[in-house]
XYZ file of C-alpha atoms in Angstrom:
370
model
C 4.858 -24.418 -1.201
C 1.895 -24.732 1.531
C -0.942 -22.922 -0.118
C -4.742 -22.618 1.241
C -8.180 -21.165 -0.039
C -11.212 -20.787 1.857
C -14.677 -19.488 0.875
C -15.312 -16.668 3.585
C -17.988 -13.803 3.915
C -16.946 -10.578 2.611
C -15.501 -9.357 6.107
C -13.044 -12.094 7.276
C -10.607 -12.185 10.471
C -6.803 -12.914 8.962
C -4.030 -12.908 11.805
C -0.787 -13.048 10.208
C 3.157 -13.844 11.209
C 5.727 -13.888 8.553
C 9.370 -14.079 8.546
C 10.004 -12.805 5.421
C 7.897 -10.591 3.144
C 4.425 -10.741 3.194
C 1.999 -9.047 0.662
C -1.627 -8.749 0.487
C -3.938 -7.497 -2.159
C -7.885 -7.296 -1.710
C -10.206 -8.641 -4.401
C -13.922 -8.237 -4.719
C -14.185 -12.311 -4.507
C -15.074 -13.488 -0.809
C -12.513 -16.008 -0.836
C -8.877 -15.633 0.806
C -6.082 -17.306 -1.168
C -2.661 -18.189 0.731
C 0.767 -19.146 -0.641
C 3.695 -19.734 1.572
C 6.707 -20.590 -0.423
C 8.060 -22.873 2.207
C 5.877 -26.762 3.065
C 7.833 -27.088 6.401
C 5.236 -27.683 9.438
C 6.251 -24.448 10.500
C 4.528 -22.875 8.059
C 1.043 -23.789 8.289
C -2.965 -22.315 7.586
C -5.589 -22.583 10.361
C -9.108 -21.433 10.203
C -11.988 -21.379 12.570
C -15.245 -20.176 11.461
C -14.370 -16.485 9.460
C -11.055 -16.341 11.853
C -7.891 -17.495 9.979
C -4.016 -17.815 11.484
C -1.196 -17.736 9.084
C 1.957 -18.484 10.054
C 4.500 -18.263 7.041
C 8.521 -18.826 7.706
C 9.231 -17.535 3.955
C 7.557 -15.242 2.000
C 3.776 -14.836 2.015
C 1.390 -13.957 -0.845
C -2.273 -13.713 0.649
C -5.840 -12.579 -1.512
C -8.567 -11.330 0.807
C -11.856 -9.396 0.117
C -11.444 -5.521 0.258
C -13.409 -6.014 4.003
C -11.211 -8.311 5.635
C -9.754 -7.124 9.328
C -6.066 -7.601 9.091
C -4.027 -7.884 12.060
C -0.500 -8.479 11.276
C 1.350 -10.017 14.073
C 5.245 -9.073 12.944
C 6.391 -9.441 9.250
C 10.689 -9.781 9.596
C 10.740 -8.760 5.849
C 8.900 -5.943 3.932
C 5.179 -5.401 3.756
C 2.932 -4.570 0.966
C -0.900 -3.963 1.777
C -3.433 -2.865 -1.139
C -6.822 -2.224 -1.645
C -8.312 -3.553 1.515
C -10.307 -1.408 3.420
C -10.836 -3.305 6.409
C -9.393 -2.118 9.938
C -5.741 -2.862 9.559
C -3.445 -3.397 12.891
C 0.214 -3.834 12.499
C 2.748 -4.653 15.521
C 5.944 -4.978 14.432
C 7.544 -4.626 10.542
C 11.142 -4.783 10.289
C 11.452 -3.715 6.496
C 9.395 -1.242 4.838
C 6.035 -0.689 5.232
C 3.710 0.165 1.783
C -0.153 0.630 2.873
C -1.875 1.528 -0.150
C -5.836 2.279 -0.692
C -6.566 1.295 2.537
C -8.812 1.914 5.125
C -7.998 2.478 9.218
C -4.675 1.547 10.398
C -2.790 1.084 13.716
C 0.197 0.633 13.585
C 3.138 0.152 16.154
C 6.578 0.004 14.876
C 8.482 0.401 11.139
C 11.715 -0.566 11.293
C 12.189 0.939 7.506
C 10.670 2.995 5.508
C 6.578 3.870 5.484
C 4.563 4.475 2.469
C 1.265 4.986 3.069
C -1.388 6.544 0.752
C -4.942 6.753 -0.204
C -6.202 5.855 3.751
C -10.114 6.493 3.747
C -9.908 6.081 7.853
C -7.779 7.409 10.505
C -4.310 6.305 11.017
C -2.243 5.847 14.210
C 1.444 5.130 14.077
C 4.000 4.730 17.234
C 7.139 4.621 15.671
C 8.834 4.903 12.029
C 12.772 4.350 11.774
C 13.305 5.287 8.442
C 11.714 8.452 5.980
C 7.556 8.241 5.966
C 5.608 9.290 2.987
C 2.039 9.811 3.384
C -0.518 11.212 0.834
C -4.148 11.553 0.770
C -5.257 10.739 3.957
C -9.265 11.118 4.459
C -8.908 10.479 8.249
C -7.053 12.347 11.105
C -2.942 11.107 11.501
C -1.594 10.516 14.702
C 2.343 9.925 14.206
C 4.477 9.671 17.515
C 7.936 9.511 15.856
C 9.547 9.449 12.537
C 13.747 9.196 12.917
C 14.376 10.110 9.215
C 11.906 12.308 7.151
C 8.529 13.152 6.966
C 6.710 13.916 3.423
C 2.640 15.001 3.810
C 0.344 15.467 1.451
C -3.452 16.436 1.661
C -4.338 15.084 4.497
C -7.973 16.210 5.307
C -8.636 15.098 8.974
C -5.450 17.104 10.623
C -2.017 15.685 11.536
C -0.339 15.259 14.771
C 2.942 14.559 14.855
C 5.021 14.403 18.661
C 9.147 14.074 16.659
C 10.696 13.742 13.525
C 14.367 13.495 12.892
C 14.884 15.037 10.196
C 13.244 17.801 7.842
C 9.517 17.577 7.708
C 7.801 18.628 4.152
C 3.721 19.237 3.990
C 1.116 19.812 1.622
C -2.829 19.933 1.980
C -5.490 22.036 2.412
C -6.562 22.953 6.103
C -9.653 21.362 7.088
C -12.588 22.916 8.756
C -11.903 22.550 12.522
C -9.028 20.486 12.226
C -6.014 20.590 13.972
C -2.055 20.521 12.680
C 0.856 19.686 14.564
C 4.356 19.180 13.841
C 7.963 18.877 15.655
C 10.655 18.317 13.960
C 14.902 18.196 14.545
C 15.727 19.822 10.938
C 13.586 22.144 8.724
C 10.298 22.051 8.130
C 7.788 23.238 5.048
C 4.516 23.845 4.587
C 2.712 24.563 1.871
C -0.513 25.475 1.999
C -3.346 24.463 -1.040
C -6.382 26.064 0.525
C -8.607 26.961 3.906
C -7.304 29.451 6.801
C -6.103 28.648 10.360
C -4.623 30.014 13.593
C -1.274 29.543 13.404
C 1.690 29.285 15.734
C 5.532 29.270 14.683
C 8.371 28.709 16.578
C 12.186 27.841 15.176
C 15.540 27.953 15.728
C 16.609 29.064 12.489
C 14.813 31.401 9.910
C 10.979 32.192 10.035
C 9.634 33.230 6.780
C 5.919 32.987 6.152
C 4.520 33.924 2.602
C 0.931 34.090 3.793
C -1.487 37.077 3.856
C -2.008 37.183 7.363
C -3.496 38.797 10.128
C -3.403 39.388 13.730
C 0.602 38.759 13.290
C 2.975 39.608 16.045
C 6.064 38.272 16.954
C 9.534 38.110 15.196
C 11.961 36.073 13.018
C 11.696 32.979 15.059
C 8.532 32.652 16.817
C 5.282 34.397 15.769
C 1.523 33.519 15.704
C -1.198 34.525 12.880
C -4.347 34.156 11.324
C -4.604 33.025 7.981
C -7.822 33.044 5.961
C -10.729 32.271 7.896
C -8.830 30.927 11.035
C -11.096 27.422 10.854
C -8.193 25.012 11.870
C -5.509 25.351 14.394
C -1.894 24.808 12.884
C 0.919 24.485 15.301
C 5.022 24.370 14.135
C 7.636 23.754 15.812
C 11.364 23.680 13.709
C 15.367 23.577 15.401
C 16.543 24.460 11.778
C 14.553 26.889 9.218
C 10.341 27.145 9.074
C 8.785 28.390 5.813
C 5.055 28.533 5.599
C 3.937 29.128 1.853
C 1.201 29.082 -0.827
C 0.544 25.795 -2.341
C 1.340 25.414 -5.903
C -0.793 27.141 -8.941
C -1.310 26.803 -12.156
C 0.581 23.653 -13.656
C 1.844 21.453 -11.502
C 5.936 20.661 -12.084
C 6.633 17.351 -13.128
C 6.363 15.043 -9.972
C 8.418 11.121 -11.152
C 6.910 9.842 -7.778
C 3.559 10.733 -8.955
C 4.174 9.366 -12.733
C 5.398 6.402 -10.449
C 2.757 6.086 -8.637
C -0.061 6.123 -11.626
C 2.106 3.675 -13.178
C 2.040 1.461 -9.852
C -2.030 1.796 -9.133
C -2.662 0.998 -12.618
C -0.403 -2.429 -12.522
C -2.407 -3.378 -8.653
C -5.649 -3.219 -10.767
C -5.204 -5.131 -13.501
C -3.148 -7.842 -11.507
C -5.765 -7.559 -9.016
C -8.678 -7.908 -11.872
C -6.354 -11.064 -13.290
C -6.354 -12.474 -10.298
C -10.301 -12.242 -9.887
C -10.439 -13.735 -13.493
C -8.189 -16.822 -12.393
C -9.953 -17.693 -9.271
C -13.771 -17.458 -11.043
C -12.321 -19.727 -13.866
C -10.801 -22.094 -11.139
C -13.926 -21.992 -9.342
C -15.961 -22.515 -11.793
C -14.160 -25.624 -13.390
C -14.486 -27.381 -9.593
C -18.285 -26.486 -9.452
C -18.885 -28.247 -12.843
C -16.917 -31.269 -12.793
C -15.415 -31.802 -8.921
C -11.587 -31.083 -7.974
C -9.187 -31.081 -10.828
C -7.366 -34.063 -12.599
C -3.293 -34.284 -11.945
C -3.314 -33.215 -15.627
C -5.500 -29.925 -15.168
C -4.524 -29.573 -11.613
C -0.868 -29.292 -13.428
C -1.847 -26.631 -15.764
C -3.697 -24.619 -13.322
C -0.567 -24.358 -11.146
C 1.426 -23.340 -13.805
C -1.172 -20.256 -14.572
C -1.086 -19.377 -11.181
C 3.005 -19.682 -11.265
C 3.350 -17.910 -14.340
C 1.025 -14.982 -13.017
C 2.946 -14.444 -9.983
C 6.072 -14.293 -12.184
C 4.204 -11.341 -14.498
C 3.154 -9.482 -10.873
C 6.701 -9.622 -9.688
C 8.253 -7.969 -12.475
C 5.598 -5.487 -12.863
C 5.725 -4.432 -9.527
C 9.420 -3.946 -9.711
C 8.826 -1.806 -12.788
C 6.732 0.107 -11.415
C 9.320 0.482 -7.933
C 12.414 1.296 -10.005
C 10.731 3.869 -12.179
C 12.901 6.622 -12.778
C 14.831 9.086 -14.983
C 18.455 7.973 -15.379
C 21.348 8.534 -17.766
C 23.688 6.202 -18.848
C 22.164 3.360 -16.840
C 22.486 0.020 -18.476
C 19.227 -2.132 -19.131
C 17.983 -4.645 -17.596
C 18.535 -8.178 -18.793
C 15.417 -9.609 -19.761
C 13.527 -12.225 -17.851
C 14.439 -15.698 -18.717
C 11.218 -17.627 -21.260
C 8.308 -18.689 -19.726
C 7.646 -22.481 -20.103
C 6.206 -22.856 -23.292
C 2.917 -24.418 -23.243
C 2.312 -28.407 -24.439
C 0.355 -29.599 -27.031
C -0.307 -32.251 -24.391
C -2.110 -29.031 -22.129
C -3.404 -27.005 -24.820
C -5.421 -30.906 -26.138
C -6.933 -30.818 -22.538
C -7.892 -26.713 -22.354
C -9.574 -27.343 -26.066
C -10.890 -31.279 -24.779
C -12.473 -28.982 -21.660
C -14.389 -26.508 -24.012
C -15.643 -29.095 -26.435
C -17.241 -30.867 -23.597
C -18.938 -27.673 -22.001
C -16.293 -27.686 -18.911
C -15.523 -24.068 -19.504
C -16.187 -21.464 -22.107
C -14.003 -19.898 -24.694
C -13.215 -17.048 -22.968
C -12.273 -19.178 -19.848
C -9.720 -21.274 -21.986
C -8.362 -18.066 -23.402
C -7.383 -16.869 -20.219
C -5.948 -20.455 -19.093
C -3.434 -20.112 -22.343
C -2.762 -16.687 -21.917
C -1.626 -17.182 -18.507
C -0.012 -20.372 -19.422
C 2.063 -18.583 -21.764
C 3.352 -15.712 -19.265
């Protein structure tokens, strides 16, 4: 394991290459935390001034303020961003791709899938392989090609999108002055929540719009329109079918990606709140009595273990959520470690002496235990 923490402002550089899967979660500490699971010399940390170069061969857990910059060199496995609102520039990813509560991205090339949701800048992406899924999306989207399909929701600053594959599905309000665009190789959907625009329709299969509008001429593939107040400019182009409707009302069906979601963003905060707990408790044992004993050292590496272990199998929880008949359960997750008397001597030794409070050593045990 080749781990590193640094003390940074709240606004650090991190320029990353992974060969496996690399996650990274922003807390509201100014301190980056890295663990490689691999101690070859391959893998190795370098810093200079608020600039820091990670090179992992194996799998890569990193903890950043919500302002770092991120620039992610390649990551050969999947990649996981969350809550970090810093510009975010990604080259190459040859797994998935899951950007969530995040602020500006560029991005160049997913070789998988792309989830990407709850963006409060613009976002720029070359090329997705597999199916992309974006929702709520403050900024404008710029998407040059999805292969598989496309899934939209609410996007407020406009989407532009040169090719996708497959069947392309949208749903948002139109935005004052903002500007839609989609092509895509199957059918394509949209469903609109609110606002008017000029629109533009061309397929090669059916045309059916369910819109009042006005100014309409054309036929049963190709036909142009105005729609409410006309404020944004929507342009669609389908080879299959091209159905322009009104946005859901009243009570909204039951959505098991949403529930999925909720269940998801609620796991990120707490683990991301435990993990701010861990590192204030760890930080403030070194300020009172130096760098850790082997003993303590011991027992802090075990918390830290045993909370990674609790993350993981939340988080795939939370990704295999779903609604299924006759599947069997999951075998449970082997016992945590059980914590010494040996360890819990020292955590009680440490509060008797005034090395940490009562409510640190609670949360040493607890995480002890798993």
């Amino acid at each position: 394991m080749t781990n590193a923490k640094y003390t940074t402002t709240a606004t650090p550089q991190l320029k990353i290459s992974c060969q496996a899967d690399l996650q990274i979660v922003g807390t509201t500490d100014n301190v980056v935390a890295i663990d490689i699971e691999d101690n070859s010399p391959a893998s190795r940390v370098e810093r200079q001034d608020e600039r820091i170069v990670v090179t992992a061969q194996r799998d890569c857990d990193i903890a950043c303020p919500i302002g770092t910059l991120l620039t992610i060199e390649h990551a050969s496995g999947d990649l996981r961003v969350t809550q970090v609102k810093g510009a975010l520039v990604v080259n190459l990813v040859n797994g998935d791709a899951a950007l969530h509560d995040v602020g500006p991205v560029a991005m160049k090339s997913v070789q998988g899938d792309l989830s990407l949701r709850d963006a409060s800048g613009d976002v720029q992406i070359e090329v997705v392989r597999g199916d992309a899924k974006l929702k709520r999306v403050a900024g404008r989207v710029v998407l040059n090609k999805v292969a598989g399909d496309l899934s939209a929701n609410d996007l407020g600053g406009g989407l532009a999108v040169s090719q996708v594959g497959g069947d392309a599905t949208l749903q948002t309000s139109l935005g004052d002055g903002c500007t839609y665009t989609v092509k895509a190789g199957g059918d394509v959907i949209l469903r609109v929540n609110n606002g008017g625009g000029q629109f533009a329709l061309n397929c090669k299969g059916d045309l059916r719009v369910r819109l009042p509008m006005t100014n309409w001429t054309g036929n049963d593939r190709s036909a142009t329109g105005t729609y409410g107040d006309g404020s944004a400019q929507v342009t669609l182009m389908a080879d299959g079918d091209l159905l322009v409707l009104p946005g859901n009302s009243g009570a909204a069906p039951f959505d098991p990606d949403a529930l999925s979601e909720q269940v998801e963003a609620m796991i990120e905060s707490a683990m991301s709140q435990f993990e701010s707990q861990m590192s204030r408790v760890q930080h403030d044992l070194e300020q009172r009595f130096g760098k850790f004993d082997k003993q303590a050292e011991k027992a802090a590496e075990r918390a830290a273990r045993s909370a990674e272990r609790a993350k993981r199998r939340a988080e795939h929880a939370a990704g295999s959520w779903s609604f299924s008949v006759g599947r069997s359960p999951t075998p449970p997750a082997p016992p945590s470690e059980p914590v010494s008397d040996q360890e819990r001597l020292m955590i009680l030794k440490m509060v008797e002496e005034g090395k940490i409070t009562a409510d640190q050593a609670a949360q040493l045990l607890s995480a002890l235990e798993g």
